PDB file of C-alpha atoms in Angstrom:
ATOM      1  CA  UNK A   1      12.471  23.053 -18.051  1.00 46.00           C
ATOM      2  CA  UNK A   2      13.782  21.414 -15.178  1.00 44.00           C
ATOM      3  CA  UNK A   3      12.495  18.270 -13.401  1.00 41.00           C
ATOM      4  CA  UNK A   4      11.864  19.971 -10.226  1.00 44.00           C
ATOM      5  CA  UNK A   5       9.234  22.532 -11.957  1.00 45.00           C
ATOM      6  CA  UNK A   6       8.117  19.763 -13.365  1.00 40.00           C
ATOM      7  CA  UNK A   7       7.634  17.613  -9.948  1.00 42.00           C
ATOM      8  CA  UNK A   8       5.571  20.621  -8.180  1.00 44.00           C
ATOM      9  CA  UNK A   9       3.670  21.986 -11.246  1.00 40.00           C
ATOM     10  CA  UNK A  10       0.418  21.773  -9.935  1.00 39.00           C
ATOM     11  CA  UNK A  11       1.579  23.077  -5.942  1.00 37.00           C
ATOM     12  CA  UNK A  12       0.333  26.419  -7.852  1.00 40.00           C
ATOM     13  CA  UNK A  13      -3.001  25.359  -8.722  1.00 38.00           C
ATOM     14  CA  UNK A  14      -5.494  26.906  -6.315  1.00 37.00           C
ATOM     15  CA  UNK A  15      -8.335  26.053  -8.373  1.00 35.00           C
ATOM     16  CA  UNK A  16      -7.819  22.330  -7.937  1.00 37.00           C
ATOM     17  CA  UNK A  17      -7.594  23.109  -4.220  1.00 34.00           C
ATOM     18  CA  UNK A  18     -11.049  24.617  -4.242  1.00 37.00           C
ATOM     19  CA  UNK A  19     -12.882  22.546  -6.785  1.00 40.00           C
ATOM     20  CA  UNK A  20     -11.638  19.419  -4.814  1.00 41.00           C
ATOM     21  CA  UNK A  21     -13.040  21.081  -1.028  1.00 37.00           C
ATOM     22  CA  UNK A  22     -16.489  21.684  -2.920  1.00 36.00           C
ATOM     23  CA  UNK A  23     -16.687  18.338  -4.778  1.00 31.00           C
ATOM     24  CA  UNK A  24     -15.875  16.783  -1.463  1.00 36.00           C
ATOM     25  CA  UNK A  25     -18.685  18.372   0.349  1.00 34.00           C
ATOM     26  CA  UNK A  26     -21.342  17.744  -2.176  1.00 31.00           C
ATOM     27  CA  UNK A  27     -20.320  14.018  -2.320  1.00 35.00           C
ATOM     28  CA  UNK A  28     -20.621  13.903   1.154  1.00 34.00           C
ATOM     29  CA  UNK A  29     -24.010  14.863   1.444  1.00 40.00           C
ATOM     30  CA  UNK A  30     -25.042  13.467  -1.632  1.00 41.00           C
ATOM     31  CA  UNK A  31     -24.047   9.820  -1.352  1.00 38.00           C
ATOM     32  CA  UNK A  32     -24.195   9.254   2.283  1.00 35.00           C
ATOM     33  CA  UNK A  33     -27.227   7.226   1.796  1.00 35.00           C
ATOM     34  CA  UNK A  34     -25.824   5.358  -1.083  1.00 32.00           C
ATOM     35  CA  UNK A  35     -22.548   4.720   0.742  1.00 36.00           C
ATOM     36  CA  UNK A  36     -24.752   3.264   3.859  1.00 36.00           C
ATOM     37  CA  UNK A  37     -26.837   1.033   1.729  1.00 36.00           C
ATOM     38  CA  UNK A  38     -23.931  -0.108  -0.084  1.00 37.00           C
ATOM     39  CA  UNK A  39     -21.749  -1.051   2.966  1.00 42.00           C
ATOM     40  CA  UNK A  40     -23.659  -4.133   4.210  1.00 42.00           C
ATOM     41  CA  UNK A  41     -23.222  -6.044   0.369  1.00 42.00           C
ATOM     42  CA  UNK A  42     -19.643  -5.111   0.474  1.00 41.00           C
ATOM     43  CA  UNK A  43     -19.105  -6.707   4.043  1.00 42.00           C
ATOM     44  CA  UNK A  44     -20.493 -10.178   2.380  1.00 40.00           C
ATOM     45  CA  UNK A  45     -18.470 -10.360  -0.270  1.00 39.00           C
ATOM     46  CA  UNK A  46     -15.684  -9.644   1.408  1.00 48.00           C
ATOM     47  CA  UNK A  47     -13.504 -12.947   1.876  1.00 65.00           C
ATOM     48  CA  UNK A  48     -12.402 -13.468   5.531  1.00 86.00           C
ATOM     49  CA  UNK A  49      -9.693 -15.613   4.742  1.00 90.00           C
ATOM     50  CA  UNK A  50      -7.033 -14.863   1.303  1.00 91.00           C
ATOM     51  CA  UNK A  51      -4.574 -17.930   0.442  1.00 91.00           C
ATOM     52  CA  UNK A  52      -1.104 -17.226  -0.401  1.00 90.00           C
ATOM     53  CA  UNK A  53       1.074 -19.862  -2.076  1.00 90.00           C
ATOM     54  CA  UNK A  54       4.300 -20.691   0.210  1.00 89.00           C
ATOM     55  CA  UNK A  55       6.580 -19.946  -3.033  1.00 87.00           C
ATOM     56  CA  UNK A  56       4.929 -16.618  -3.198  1.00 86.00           C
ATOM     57  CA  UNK A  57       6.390 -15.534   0.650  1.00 87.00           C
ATOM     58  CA  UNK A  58       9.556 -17.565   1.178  1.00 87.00           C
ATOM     59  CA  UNK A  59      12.138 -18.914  -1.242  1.00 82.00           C
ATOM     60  CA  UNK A  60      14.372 -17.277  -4.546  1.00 80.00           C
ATOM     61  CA  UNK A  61      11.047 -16.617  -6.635  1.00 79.00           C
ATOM     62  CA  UNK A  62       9.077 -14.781  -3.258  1.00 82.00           C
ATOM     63  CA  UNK A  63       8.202 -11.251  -3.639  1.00 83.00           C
ATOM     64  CA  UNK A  64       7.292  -8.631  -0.249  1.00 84.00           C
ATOM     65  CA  UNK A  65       3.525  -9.711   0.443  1.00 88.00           C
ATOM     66  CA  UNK A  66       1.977  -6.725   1.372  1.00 91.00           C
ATOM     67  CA  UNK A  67      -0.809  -7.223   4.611  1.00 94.00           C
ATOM     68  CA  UNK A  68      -3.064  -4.604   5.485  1.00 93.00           C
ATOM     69  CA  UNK A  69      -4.162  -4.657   9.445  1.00 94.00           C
ATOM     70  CA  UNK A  70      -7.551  -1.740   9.862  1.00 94.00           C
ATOM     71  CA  UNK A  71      -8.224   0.108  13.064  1.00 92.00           C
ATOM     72  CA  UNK A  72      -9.654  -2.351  15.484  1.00 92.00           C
ATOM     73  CA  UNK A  73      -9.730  -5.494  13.216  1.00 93.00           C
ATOM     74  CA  UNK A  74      -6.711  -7.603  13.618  1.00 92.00           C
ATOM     75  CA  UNK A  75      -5.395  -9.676  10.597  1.00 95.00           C
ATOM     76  CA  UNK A  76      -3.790 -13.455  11.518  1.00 95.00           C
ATOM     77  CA  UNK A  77      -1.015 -15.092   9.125  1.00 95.00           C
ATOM     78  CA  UNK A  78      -1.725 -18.917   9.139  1.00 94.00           C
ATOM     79  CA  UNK A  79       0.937 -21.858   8.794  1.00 94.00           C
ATOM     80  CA  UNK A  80      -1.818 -24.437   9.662  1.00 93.00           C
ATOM     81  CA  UNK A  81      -2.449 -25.187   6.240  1.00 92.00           C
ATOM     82  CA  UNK A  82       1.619 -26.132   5.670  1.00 91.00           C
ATOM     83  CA  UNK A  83       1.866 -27.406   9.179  1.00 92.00           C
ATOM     84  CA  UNK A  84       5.217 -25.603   9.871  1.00 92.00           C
ATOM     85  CA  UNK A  85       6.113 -24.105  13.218  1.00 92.00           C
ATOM     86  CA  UNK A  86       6.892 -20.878  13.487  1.00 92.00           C
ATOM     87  CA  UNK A  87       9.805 -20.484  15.610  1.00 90.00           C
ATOM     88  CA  UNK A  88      11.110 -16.643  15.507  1.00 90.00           C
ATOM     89  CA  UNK A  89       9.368 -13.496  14.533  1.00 92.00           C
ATOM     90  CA  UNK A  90      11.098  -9.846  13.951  1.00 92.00           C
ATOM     91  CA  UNK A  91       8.977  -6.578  13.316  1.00 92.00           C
ATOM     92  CA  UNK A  92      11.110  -3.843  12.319  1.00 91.00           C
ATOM     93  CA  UNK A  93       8.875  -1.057  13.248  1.00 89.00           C
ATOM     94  CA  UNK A  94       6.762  -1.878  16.386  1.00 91.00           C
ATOM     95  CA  UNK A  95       5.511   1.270  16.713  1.00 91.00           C
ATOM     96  CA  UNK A  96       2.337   1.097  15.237  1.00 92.00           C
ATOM     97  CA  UNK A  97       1.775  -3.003  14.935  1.00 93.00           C
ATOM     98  CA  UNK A  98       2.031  -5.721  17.535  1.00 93.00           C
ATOM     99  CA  UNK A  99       1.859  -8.890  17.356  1.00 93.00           C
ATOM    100  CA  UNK A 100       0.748 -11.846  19.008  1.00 91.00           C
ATOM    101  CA  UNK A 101       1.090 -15.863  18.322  1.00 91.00           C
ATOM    102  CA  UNK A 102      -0.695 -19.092  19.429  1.00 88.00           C
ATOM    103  CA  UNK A 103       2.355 -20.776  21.210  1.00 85.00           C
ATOM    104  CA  UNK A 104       5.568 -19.609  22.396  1.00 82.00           C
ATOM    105  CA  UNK A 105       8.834 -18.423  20.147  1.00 82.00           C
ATOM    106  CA  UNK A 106      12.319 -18.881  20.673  1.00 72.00           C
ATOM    107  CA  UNK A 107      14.347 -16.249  22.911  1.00 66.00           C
ATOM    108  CA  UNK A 108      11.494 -15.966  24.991  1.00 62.00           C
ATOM    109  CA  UNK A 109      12.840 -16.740  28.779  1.00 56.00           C
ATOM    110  CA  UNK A 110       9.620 -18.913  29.635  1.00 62.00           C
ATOM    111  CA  UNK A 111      10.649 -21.175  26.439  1.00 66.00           C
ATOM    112  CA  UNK A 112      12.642 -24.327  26.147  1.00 62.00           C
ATOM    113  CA  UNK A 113      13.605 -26.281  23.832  1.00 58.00           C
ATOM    114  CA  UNK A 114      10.520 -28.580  22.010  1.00 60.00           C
ATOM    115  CA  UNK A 115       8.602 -26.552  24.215  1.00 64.00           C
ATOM    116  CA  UNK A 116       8.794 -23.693  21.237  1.00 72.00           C
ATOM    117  CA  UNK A 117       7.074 -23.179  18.289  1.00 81.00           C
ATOM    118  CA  UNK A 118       3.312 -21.605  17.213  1.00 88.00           C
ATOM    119  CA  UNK A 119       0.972 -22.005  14.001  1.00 91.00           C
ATOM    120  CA  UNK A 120      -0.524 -18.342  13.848  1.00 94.00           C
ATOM    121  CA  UNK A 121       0.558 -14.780  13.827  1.00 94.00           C
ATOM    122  CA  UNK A 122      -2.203 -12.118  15.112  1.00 95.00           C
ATOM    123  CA  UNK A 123      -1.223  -8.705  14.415  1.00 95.00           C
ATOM    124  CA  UNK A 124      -2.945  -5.519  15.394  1.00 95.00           C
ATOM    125  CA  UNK A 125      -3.041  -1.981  14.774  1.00 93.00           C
ATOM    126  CA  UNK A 126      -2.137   0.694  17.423  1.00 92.00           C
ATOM    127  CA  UNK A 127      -1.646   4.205  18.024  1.00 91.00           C
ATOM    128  CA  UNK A 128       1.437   5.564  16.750  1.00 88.00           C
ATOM    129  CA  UNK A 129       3.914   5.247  19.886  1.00 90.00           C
ATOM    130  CA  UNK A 130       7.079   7.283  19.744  1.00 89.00           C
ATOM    131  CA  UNK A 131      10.747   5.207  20.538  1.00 89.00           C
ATOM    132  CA  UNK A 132      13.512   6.563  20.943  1.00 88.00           C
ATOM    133  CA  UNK A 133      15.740   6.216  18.455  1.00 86.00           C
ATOM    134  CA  UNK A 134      13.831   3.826  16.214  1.00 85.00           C
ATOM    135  CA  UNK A 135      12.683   5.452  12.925  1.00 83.00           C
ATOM    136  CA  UNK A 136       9.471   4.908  11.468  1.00 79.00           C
ATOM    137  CA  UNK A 137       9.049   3.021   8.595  1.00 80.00           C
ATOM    138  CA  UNK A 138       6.922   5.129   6.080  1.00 80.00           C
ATOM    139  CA  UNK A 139       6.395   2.126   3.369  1.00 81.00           C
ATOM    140  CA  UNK A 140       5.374  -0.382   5.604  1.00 88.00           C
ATOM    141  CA  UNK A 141       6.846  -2.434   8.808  1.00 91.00           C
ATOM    142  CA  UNK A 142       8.915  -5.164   7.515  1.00 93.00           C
ATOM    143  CA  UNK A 143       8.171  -8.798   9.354  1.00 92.00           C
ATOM    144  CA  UNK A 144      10.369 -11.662   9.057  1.00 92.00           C
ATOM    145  CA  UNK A 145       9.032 -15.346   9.927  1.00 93.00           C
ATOM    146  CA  UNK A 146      11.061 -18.701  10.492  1.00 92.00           C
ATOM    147  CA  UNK A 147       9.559 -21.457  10.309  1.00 92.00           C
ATOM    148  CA  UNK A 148      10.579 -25.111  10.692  1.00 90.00           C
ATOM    149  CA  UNK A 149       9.411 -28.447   9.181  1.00 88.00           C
ATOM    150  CA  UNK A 150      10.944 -31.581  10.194  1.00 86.00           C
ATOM    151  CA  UNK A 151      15.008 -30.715   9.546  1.00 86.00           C
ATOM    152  CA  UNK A 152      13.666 -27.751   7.296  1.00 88.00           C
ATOM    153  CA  UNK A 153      14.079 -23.919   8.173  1.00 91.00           C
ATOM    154  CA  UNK A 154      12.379 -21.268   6.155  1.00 91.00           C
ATOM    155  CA  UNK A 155      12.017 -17.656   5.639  1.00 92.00           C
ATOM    156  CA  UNK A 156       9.158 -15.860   5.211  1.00 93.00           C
ATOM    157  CA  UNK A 157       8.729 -11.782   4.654  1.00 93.00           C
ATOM    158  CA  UNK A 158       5.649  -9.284   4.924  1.00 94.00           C
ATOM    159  CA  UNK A 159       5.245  -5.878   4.827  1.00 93.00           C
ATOM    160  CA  UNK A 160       2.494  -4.556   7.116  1.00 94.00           C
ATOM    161  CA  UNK A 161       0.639  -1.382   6.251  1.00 93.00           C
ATOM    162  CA  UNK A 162      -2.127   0.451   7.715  1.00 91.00           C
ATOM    163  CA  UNK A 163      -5.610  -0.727   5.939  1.00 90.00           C
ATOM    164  CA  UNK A 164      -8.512   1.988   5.452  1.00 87.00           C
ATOM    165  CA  UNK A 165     -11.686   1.994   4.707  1.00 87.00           C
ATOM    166  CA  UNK A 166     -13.693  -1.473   4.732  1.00 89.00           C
ATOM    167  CA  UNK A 167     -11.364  -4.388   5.874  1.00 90.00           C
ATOM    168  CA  UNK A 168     -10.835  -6.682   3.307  1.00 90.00           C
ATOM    169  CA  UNK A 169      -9.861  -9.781   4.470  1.00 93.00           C
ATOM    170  CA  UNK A 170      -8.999 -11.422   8.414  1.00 93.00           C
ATOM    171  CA  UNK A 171      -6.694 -13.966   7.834  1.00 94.00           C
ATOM    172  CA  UNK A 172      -3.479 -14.666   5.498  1.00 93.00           C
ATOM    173  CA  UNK A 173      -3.154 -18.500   4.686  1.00 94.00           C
ATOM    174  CA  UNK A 174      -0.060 -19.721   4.030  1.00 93.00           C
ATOM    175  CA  UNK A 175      -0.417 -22.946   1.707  1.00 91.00           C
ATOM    176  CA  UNK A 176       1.488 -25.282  -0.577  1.00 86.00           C
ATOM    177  CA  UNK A 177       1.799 -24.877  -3.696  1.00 77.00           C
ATOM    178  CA  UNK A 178      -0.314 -25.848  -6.346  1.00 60.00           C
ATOM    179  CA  UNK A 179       1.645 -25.040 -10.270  1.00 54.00           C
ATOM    180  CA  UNK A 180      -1.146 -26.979 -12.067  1.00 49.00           C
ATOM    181  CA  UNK A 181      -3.558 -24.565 -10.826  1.00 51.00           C
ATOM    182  CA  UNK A 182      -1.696 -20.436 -10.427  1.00 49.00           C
ATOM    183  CA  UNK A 183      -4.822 -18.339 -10.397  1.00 51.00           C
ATOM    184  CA  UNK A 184      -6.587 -19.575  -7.791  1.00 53.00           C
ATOM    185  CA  UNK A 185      -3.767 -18.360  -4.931  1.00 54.00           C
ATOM    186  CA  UNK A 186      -3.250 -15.040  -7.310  1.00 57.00           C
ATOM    187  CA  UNK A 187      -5.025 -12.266  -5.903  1.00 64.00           C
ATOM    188  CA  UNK A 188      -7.311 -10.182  -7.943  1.00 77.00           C
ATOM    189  CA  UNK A 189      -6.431  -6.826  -9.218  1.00 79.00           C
ATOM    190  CA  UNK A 190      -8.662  -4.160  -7.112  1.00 85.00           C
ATOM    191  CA  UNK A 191     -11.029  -1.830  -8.712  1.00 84.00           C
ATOM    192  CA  UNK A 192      -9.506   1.124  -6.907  1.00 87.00           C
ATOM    193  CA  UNK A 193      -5.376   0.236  -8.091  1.00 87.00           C
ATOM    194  CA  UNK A 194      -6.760   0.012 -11.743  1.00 89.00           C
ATOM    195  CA  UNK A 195      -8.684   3.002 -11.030  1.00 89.00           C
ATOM    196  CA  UNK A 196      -5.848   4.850  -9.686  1.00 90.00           C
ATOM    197  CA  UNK A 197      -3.791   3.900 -12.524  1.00 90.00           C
ATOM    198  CA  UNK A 198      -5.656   5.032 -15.043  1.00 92.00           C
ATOM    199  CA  UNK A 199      -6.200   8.666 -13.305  1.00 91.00           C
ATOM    200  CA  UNK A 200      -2.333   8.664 -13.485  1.00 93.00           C
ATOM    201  CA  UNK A 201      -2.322   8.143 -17.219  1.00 92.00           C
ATOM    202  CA  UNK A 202      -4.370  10.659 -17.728  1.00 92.00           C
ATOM    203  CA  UNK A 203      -2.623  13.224 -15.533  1.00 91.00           C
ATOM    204  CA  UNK A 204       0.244  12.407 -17.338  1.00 93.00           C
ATOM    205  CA  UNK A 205      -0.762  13.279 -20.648  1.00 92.00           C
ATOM    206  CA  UNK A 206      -2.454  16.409 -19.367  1.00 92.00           C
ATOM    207  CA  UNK A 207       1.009  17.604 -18.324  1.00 91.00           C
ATOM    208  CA  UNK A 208       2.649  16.144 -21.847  1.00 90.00           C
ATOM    209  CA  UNK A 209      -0.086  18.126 -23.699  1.00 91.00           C
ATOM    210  CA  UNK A 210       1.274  21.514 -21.482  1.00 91.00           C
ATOM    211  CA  UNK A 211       4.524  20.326 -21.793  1.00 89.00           C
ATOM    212  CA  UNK A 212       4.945  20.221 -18.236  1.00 91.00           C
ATOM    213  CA  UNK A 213       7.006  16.602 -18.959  1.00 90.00           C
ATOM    214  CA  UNK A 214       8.449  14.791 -22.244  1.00 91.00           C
ATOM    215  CA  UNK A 215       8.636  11.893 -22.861  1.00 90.00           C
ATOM    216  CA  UNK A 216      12.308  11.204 -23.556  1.00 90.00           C
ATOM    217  CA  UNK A 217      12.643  12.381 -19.915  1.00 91.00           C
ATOM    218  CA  UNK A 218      13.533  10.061 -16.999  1.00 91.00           C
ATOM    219  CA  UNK A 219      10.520  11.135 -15.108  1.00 92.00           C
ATOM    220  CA  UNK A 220       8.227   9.521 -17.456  1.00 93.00           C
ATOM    221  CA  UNK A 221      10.194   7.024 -17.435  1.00 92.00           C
ATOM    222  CA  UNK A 222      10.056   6.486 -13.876  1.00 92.00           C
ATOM    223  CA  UNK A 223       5.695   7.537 -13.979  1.00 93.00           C
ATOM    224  CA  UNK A 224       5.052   4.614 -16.990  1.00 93.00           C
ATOM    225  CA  UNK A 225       6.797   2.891 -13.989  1.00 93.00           C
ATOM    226  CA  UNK A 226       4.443   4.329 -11.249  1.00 92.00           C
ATOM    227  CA  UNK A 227       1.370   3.076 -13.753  1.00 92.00           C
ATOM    228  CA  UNK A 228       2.410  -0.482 -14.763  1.00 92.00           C
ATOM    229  CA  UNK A 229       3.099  -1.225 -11.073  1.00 91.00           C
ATOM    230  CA  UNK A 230      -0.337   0.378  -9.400  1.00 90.00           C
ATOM    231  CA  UNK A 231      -2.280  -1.934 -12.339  1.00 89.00           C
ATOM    232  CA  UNK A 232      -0.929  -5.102 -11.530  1.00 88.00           C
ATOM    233  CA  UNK A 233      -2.357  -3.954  -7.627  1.00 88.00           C
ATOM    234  CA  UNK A 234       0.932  -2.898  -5.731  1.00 88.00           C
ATOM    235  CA  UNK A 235       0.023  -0.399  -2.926  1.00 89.00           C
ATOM    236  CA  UNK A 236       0.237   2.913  -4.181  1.00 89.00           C
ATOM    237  CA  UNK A 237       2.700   4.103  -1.809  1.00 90.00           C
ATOM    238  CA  UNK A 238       4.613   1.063  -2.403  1.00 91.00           C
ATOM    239  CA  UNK A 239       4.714   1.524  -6.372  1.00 90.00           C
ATOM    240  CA  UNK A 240       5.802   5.531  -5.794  1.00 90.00           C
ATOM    241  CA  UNK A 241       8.659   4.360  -3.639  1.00 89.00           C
ATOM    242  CA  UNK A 242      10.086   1.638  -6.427  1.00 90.00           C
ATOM    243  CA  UNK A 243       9.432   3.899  -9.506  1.00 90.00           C
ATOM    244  CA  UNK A 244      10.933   6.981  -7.188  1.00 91.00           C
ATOM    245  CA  UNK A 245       7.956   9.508  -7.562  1.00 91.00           C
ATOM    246  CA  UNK A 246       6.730  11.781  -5.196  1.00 91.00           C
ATOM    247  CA  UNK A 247       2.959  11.248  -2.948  1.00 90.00           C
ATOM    248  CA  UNK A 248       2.420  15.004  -3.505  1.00 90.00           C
ATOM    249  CA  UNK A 249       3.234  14.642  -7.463  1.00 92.00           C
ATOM    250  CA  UNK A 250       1.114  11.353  -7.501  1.00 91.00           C
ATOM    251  CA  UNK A 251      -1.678  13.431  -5.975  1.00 90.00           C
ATOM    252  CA  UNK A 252      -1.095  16.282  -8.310  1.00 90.00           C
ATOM    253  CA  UNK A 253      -1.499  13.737 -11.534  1.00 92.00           C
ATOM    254  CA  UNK A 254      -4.217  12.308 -10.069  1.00 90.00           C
ATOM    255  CA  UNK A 255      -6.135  15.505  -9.877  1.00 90.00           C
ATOM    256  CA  UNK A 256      -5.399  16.602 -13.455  1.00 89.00           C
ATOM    257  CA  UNK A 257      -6.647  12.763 -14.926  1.00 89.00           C
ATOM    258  CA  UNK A 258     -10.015  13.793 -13.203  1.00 87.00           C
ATOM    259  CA  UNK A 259      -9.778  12.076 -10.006  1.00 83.00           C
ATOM    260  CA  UNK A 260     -11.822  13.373  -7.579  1.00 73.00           C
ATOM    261  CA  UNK A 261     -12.431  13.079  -3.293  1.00 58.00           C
ATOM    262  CA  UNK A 262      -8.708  13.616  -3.310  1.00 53.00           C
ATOM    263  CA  UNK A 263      -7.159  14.428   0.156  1.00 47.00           C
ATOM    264  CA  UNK A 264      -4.156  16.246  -0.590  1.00 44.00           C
ATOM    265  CA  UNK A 265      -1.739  16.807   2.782  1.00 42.00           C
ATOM    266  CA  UNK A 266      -0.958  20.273   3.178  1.00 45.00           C
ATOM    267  CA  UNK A 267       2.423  21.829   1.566  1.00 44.00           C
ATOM    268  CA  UNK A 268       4.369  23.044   4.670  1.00 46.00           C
ATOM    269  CA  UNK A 269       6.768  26.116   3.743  1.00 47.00           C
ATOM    270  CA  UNK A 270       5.494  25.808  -0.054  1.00 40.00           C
ATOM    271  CA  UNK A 271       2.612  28.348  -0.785  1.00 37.00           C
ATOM    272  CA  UNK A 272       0.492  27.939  -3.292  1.00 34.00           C
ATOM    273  CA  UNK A 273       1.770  31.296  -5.591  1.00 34.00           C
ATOM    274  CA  UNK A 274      -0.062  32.043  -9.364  1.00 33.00           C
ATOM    275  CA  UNK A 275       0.445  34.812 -11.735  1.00 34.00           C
ATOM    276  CA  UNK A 276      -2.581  34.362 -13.368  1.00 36.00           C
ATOM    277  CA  UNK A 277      -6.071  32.691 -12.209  1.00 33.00           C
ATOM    278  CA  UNK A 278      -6.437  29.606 -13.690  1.00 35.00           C
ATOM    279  CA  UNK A 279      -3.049  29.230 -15.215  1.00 36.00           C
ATOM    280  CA  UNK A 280      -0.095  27.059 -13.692  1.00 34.00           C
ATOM    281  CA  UNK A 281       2.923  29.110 -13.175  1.00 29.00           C
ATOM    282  CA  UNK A 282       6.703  28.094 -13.293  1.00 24.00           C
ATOM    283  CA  UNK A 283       9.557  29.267 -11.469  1.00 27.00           C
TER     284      UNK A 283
END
């Protein structure tokens, strides 16, 4: 069987297609009022502000911090805490982020010498505005911060991504770093990556019971990947990229490990084709 029969197996599944429109309306008008009551405790326990250790963002151990900025609530990045100056900010992709900052940064023609320099980055989330010539970046914007302190210049690197659903968090704060003391700057694991993960799983050993996949293969290689990575809370779009799997595969495994309000984009010049009702075919 080859890998690319394997990678769209369940594009001829119309049965998932249907089951997932129906589920999706009954849990829509069965747990509206659930969702609503539900909303207002979630919005409490949310914390406005998550720490991030300096080491984490900036330096030979720092790993891509990922910041999520919703539809019409803003999220800041902080130096206040570490009392450097930022002094130059790039965004990759400005075309659906800006940002704005509490001072004034080099390059700027209004800026001179001491005269630069700001504690706080406030980025928002707009409309998706086409430029010419400037592709979009589809994992994320990538931001890059210098900072000074005294004689010292550092680095610092995001990746912004679109948030949905209820925002999490309003403000990034950058602080030093505390070794004695690890997990209280490490984020928690959400409910919904360990979730996800665990759908995966199962999806994959749906398709190794149909062997759809084996497991001496380099795709399940690469999926094991997909599931160690989505556990430990990387963005899901984020863990597909590094493991190199597919959104529409992800989806597909997802599905078949019983996830369910799925919203699967629609498969342009791909029908959905089946030989028998019920029953995946391969080409």
């Amino acid at each position: 069987m080859k890998l690319r029969d394997i990678a769209d197996f369940s594009l001829r599944m119309p049965w998932a297609i249907a089951s997932g429109t129906a589920l999706r309306a009954i849990a829509f008008g069965g747990c509206l009022t659930i969702a609503t009551m539900l909303a207002p405790n979630q919005l409490v326990l949310a914390n406005t502000i998550r720490q991030v250790a300096a080491s984490q963002v900036s330096g030979e151990n720092a790993q891509l911090q990922t910041v999520k900025v919703w539809p019409g609530h803003g999220v800041s990045i902080s130096f206040y805490n570490t009392r450097e100056i930022i002094k130059k900010i790039w965004l990759d992709d400005p075309s659906r982020f800006v940002f704005d900052v509490d001072g004034c940064l080099e390059g700027l023609g209004k800026c001179f010498g001491s005269s630069t320099g700001a504690g706080l980055i406030h980025i928002r989330r707009i409309e998706t505005v086409k430029i010419p010539g400037l592709p979009q970046a589809p994992y994320g914007a990538h931001m890059t911060v210098i900072t000074e302190s005294g004689s010292t210049r550092k680095s610092y690197h995001f990746r912004i991504v679109a948030g949905s659903g209820t925002p999490e968090y309003s403000q990034i704060e950058i602080i030093g770093d505390t070794p004695s003391k690890p997990e209280e700057v490490k984020p928690k694991v959400s409910y919904t990556a360990l979730s996800d993960s665990r759908h995966i799983a199962k999806g994959m050993q749906v398709a190794l019971k149909n062997q759809w996949v084996t497991t001496d293969s380099k795709l399940w290689k690469r999926l094991n990947q997909l599931v160690e990575l989505r556990s430990q809370g990387e963005e899901l779009v984020v863990a597909a990229s590094t493991a190199g799997v597919s959104m529409q595969l992800v989806e597909k495994l997802m599905l078949l490990g019983g996830k369910r309000l799925l919203e699967i984009p629609p498969q342009r010049n791909n029908p959905l084709t089946t030989t028998n009702p019920g029953k995946t075919s391969f080409r």
